[in-house]
Every structure is written in C-alpha cells, then in structure tokens.
mmCIF file of C-alpha atoms in Angstrom:
data_model
loop_
_atom_site.group_PDB
_atom_site.id
_atom_site.type_symbol
_atom_site.label_atom_id
_atom_site.label_comp_id
_atom_site.label_asym_id
_atom_site.label_seq_id
_atom_site.Cartn_x
_atom_site.Cartn_y
_atom_site.Cartn_z
ATOM 1 C CA UNK W 1 12.608 60.739 -22.985
ATOM 2 C CA UNK W 2 11.736 60.604 -19.392
ATOM 3 C CA UNK W 3 10.648 57.012 -19.572
ATOM 4 C CA UNK W 4 13.860 55.983 -21.270
ATOM 5 C CA UNK W 5 15.847 57.589 -18.424
ATOM 6 C CA UNK W 6 13.988 56.156 -15.786
ATOM 7 C CA UNK W 7 14.338 52.689 -17.360
ATOM 8 C CA UNK W 8 18.023 53.173 -17.614
ATOM 9 C CA UNK W 9 18.306 54.446 -14.086
ATOM 10 C CA UNK W 10 16.216 51.422 -12.869
ATOM 11 C CA UNK W 11 18.298 48.923 -14.829
ATOM 12 C CA UNK W 12 21.502 50.503 -13.395
ATOM 13 C CA UNK W 13 20.018 50.441 -9.674
ATOM 14 C CA UNK W 14 18.944 46.857 -10.269
ATOM 15 C CA UNK W 15 22.501 45.899 -11.473
ATOM 16 C CA UNK W 16 24.121 47.723 -8.490
ATOM 17 C CA UNK W 17 21.704 45.916 -6.172
ATOM 18 C CA UNK W 18 22.522 42.440 -7.840
ATOM 19 C CA UNK W 19 26.101 43.230 -7.306
ATOM 20 C CA UNK W 20 25.834 44.345 -3.772
ATOM 21 C CA UNK W 21 23.738 41.042 -3.065
ATOM 22 C CA UNK W 22 26.454 38.914 -4.743
ATOM 23 C CA UNK W 23 29.365 40.413 -2.824
ATOM 24 C CA UNK W 24 27.445 40.138 0.504
ATOM 25 C CA UNK W 25 26.864 36.583 -0.228
ATOM 26 C CA UNK W 26 30.650 36.054 -0.601
ATOM 27 C CA UNK W 27 31.281 37.678 2.627
ATOM 28 C CA UNK W 28 32.707 40.777 0.994
ATOM 29 C CA UNK W 29 31.931 44.182 2.446
ATOM 30 C CA UNK W 30 33.430 47.788 2.096
ATOM 31 C CA UNK W 31 37.184 47.816 1.729
ATOM 32 C CA UNK W 32 39.149 47.358 5.028
ATOM 33 C CA UNK W 33 36.111 46.526 7.102
ATOM 34 C CA UNK W 34 34.416 43.486 8.318
ATOM 35 C CA UNK W 35 31.029 42.849 9.670
ATOM 36 C CA UNK W 36 32.155 44.464 13.072
ATOM 37 C CA UNK W 37 33.500 47.483 11.365
ATOM 38 C CA UNK W 38 37.024 46.535 12.431
ATOM 39 C CA UNK W 39 39.998 46.876 9.968
ATOM 40 C CA UNK W 40 40.034 43.665 7.840
ATOM 41 C CA UNK W 41 44.052 43.783 7.877
ATOM 42 C CA UNK W 42 44.950 43.134 11.498
ATOM 43 C CA UNK W 43 47.948 45.073 12.509
ATOM 44 C CA UNK W 44 50.303 42.167 13.432
ATOM 45 C CA UNK W 45 52.846 44.613 15.094
ATOM 46 C CA UNK W 46 50.302 45.094 17.961
ATOM 47 C CA UNK W 47 51.135 41.594 19.053
ATOM 48 C CA UNK W 48 54.805 42.166 18.921
ATOM 49 C CA UNK W 49 55.726 41.894 22.719
ATOM 50 C CA UNK W 50 59.497 42.341 22.761
ATOM 51 C CA UNK W 51 59.999 39.994 25.820
ATOM 52 C CA UNK W 52 63.567 39.753 27.132
ATOM 53 C CA UNK W 53 63.346 35.943 27.256
ATOM 54 C CA UNK W 54 62.268 35.685 23.545
ATOM 55 C CA UNK W 55 65.750 36.416 22.300
ATOM 56 C CA UNK W 56 67.198 35.922 18.878
ATOM 57 C CA UNK W 57 70.671 36.301 20.014
ATOM 58 C CA UNK W 58 73.523 34.498 22.121
ATOM 59 C CA UNK W 59 76.797 35.733 23.534
ATOM 60 C CA UNK W 60 79.965 33.738 22.225
ATOM 61 C CA UNK W 61 83.468 33.813 23.706
ATOM 62 C CA UNK W 62 85.085 34.503 20.335
ATOM 63 C CA UNK W 63 85.827 37.110 17.790
ATOM 64 C CA UNK W 64 83.552 38.152 15.030
ATOM 65 C CA UNK W 65 85.135 36.246 12.304
ATOM 66 C CA UNK W 66 85.294 33.037 14.402
ATOM 67 C CA UNK W 67 81.683 33.361 15.380
ATOM 68 C CA UNK W 68 80.405 33.877 11.890
ATOM 69 C CA UNK W 69 82.565 31.151 10.541
ATOM 70 C CA UNK W 70 81.012 28.817 13.071
ATOM 71 C CA UNK W 71 77.578 29.988 11.911
ATOM 72 C CA UNK W 72 78.651 29.447 8.329
ATOM 73 C CA UNK W 73 79.722 25.945 9.116
ATOM 74 C CA UNK W 74 76.702 25.168 11.129
ATOM 75 C CA UNK W 75 74.416 26.192 8.245
ATOM 76 C CA UNK W 76 76.624 24.233 5.806
ATOM 77 C CA UNK W 77 76.604 21.006 7.857
ATOM 78 C CA UNK W 78 72.761 21.078 7.742
ATOM 79 C CA UNK W 79 72.518 21.550 3.950
ATOM 80 C CA UNK W 80 71.799 25.351 3.887
ATOM 81 C CA UNK W 81 73.293 26.985 0.663
ATOM 82 C CA UNK W 82 75.177 29.984 1.659
ATOM 83 C CA UNK W 83 74.061 33.027 -0.453
ATOM 84 C CA UNK W 84 75.717 36.022 1.020
ATOM 85 C CA UNK W 85 78.727 36.468 3.463
ATOM 86 C CA UNK W 86 79.758 40.024 3.910
ATOM 87 C CA UNK W 87 82.027 40.774 6.731
ATOM 88 C CA UNK W 88 79.927 39.975 9.964
ATOM 89 C CA UNK W 89 77.043 38.557 8.230
ATOM 90 C CA UNK W 90 75.940 35.224 6.779
ATOM 91 C CA UNK W 91 72.788 34.444 4.762
ATOM 92 C CA UNK W 92 71.789 30.973 3.815
ATOM 93 C CA UNK W 93 68.680 29.147 2.273
ATOM 94 C CA UNK W 94 67.315 25.597 2.329
ATOM 95 C CA UNK W 95 64.454 24.204 0.399
ATOM 96 C CA UNK W 96 62.022 21.595 1.497
ATOM 97 C CA UNK W 97 59.139 19.644 -0.103
ATOM 98 C CA UNK W 98 56.865 18.294 2.768
ATOM 99 C CA UNK W 99 53.915 17.459 0.475
ATOM 100 C CA UNK W 100 53.821 16.895 -3.309
ATOM 101 C CA UNK W 101 52.330 20.345 -4.128
ATOM 102 C CA UNK W 102 53.801 22.227 -1.272
ATOM 103 C CA UNK W 103 57.234 23.803 -1.241
ATOM 104 C CA UNK W 104 58.873 25.476 1.824
ATOM 105 C CA UNK W 105 62.058 27.725 1.840
ATOM 106 C CA UNK W 106 63.843 28.712 4.969
ATOM 107 C CA UNK W 107 66.094 31.836 4.745
ATOM 108 C CA UNK W 108 68.627 32.200 7.604
ATOM 109 C CA UNK W 109 70.291 35.497 8.500
ATOM 110 C CA UNK W 110 73.060 35.708 11.085
ATOM 111 C CA UNK W 111 74.715 39.155 12.228
ATOM 112 C CA UNK W 112 77.828 38.945 14.394
ATOM 113 C CA UNK W 113 78.478 42.053 16.345
ATOM 114 C CA UNK W 114 81.485 42.567 18.493
ATOM 115 C CA UNK W 115 80.992 42.874 22.173
ATOM 116 C CA UNK W 116 83.065 43.160 25.511
ATOM 117 C CA UNK W 117 86.333 44.895 26.141
ATOM 118 C CA UNK W 118 88.785 44.590 23.069
ATOM 119 C CA UNK W 119 85.913 43.067 21.069
ATOM 120 C CA UNK W 120 86.964 39.571 22.405
ATOM 121 C CA UNK W 121 83.311 38.575 22.716
ATOM 122 C CA UNK W 122 80.525 38.372 20.077
ATOM 123 C CA UNK W 123 76.804 38.472 20.049
ATOM 124 C CA UNK W 124 75.207 36.556 17.172
ATOM 125 C CA UNK W 125 71.862 37.667 16.221
ATOM 126 C CA UNK W 126 69.817 35.204 14.094
ATOM 127 C CA UNK W 127 66.411 35.167 12.440
ATOM 128 C CA UNK W 128 65.041 32.792 10.023
ATOM 129 C CA UNK W 129 61.909 33.302 7.756
ATOM 130 C CA UNK W 130 59.852 30.373 6.463
ATOM 131 C CA UNK W 131 58.115 30.943 3.075
ATOM 132 C CA UNK W 132 55.507 28.545 1.918
ATOM 133 C CA UNK W 133 54.629 27.917 -1.638
ATOM 134 C CA UNK W 134 51.863 26.065 -3.331
ATOM 135 C CA UNK W 135 51.802 24.606 -6.694
ATOM 136 C CA UNK W 136 49.203 26.208 -8.923
ATOM 137 C CA UNK W 137 48.005 24.472 -12.030
ATOM 138 C CA UNK W 138 46.540 26.706 -14.751
ATOM 139 C CA UNK W 139 44.918 24.793 -17.556
ATOM 140 C CA UNK W 140 45.479 25.972 -21.161
ATOM 141 C CA UNK W 141 42.316 26.366 -23.381
ATOM 142 C CA UNK W 142 41.773 27.598 -26.840
ATOM 143 C CA UNK W 143 38.637 29.369 -28.053
ATOM 144 C CA UNK W 144 37.291 29.507 -31.766
ATOM 145 C CA UNK W 145 34.912 32.334 -32.722
ATOM 146 C CA UNK W 146 32.248 31.685 -35.311
ATOM 147 C CA UNK W 147 30.046 34.755 -35.844
ATOM 148 C CA UNK W 148 26.860 32.766 -36.401
ATOM 149 C CA UNK W 149 27.246 30.402 -33.450
ATOM 150 C CA UNK W 150 29.612 32.258 -30.951
ATOM 151 C CA UNK W 151 32.769 31.110 -29.574
ATOM 152 C CA UNK W 152 33.529 27.625 -28.547
ATOM 153 C CA UNK W 153 36.212 26.925 -25.771
ATOM 154 C CA UNK W 154 38.257 23.745 -26.373
ATOM 155 C CA UNK W 155 40.460 22.536 -23.337
ATOM 156 C CA UNK W 156 43.937 21.347 -24.182
ATOM 157 C CA UNK W 157 45.677 18.727 -22.464
ATOM 158 C CA UNK W 158 48.461 20.837 -21.154
ATOM 159 C CA UNK W 159 48.655 23.025 -18.120
ATOM 160 C CA UNK W 160 51.092 25.605 -16.781
ATOM 161 C CA UNK W 161 52.504 24.938 -13.283
ATOM 162 C CA UNK W 162 53.853 27.740 -11.059
ATOM 163 C CA UNK W 163 54.640 28.173 -7.363
ATOM 164 C CA UNK W 164 52.687 30.688 -5.557
ATOM 165 C CA UNK W 165 53.682 32.071 -2.258
ATOM 166 C CA UNK W 166 50.821 31.498 0.167
ATOM 167 C CA UNK W 167 52.513 32.285 3.565
ATOM 168 C CA UNK W 168 55.680 33.950 5.125
ATOM 169 C CA UNK W 169 56.541 34.206 8.663
ATOM 170 C CA UNK W 170 59.500 34.682 10.907
ATOM 171 C CA UNK W 171 60.227 31.473 12.787
ATOM 172 C CA UNK W 172 59.364 32.384 16.525
ATOM 173 C CA UNK W 173 62.255 32.248 19.132
ATOM 174 C CA UNK W 174 62.506 28.846 20.757
ATOM 175 C CA UNK W 175 63.989 25.349 20.312
ATOM 176 C CA UNK W 176 64.845 25.910 16.541
ATOM 177 C CA UNK W 177 67.223 28.630 17.523
ATOM 178 C CA UNK W 178 68.574 26.853 20.567
ATOM 179 C CA UNK W 179 69.685 23.884 18.419
ATOM 180 C CA UNK W 180 71.353 26.379 16.056
ATOM 181 C CA UNK W 181 73.205 28.114 18.745
ATOM 182 C CA UNK W 182 74.296 24.624 20.330
ATOM 183 C CA UNK W 183 75.577 23.558 16.768
ATOM 184 C CA UNK W 184 77.512 26.976 16.505
ATOM 185 C CA UNK W 185 79.048 26.349 19.988
ATOM 186 C CA UNK W 186 80.136 22.944 18.976
ATOM 187 C CA UNK W 187 81.620 24.303 15.709
ATOM 188 C CA UNK W 188 83.503 26.946 17.862
ATOM 189 C CA UNK W 189 84.803 24.172 20.036
ATOM 190 C CA UNK W 190 85.983 22.031 17.269
ATOM 191 C CA UNK W 191 87.758 24.880 15.546
ATOM 192 C CA UNK W 192 89.495 25.899 18.984
ATOM 193 C CA UNK W 193 90.574 22.189 19.466
ATOM 194 C CA UNK W 194 92.195 22.262 15.958
ATOM 195 C CA UNK W 195 94.403 25.018 16.702
#
C-alpha cells in the first residue's frame, strides 16, 4: 500500500514538475507577475497626464444645435455613418481595410455643451476610438473513431473566418482632431453664409 501511494505521489510530482518546466519555457509565471515580480497588467491610467495643452475640445461661437449640426455634417462629409444623435451629442463610425486581413473601425463621439453668457457659445468635446480587427481562419476538421485503431482526423477544405478584435485605443489629441475642428469651423461658416 505504501509503495503504491509513493509511486502515485511521485508520478503526480513528476507531472507537476513537467508542467512547471513547460510553462517556464513559454515564459509564463504566476498570475499577474513577471520575472521581476511586477504586475503583468500595466496600469495604463498611471501614464494619463491630463495636460492642459492636450485638449479634446474647442470653443465655437455658435449655439449647441448649430455646433452639433456642423459636427454631424463634418463627419458625414468624410464618410462616417451617423449612428446616434440625441440632443447635444453626435456618434459616428467609419470602417477601413488597410490590409487584406486587417480591419479598422473608428468610432467618433462629439458632445456639445453650452458656454458663455446666454449660452451663445458652445464647447465641442470630441474623442475617437480606433478598434483594430484581424481575420482569423479556423479550419474545419472531422474525426472518425474506430475502436481497434483509434481516431483519424480528416481535414475538410472549408474554414470559418471571423474578425477578432486585437487592439483598441483612443486616438491621442493632435493633428487628427485639429483637422476635424477646422472642418467643423468651415461647416459653421458655410451655414452662416447660407442664412
């Protein structure tokens, strides 16, 4: 009985040691730690600086409705599909395919907030999120089990394709938003000239 227990314990210990070596070879260590015992998931918010010059907003000399309409027209003029337009907010999306197996979607959000005396001015707050997807192909296979031989796997010629999100980030403040705000300003000017 003791011999059976010790051989079972030894087999279990050997299996655990083999798994640990395999995981170490893959670079996997204890959950949420790395070789330097730092958290594996870096806390991105620690790098959030909240600088006054990195602004996602612009002040416009127009009312909320006019400013949001300029934002809507600016997005529409660039091929964005407007998906939501409650009062004071515009949401739009646009899809890109920069490579054969890569798809990118930009989601654009504009919030118009009244400012100034009598709400004659409007601050437009804008942020855009870029999601990157990759095409994942999953081949289909079939297996046949024969008790005397075992199972045989037969690959089929078909595969399932699916898009898998591989990255998502807010587009940082800079030239991207400056171009959008300039187009909004032009839309406001065009609308004012039409009146």
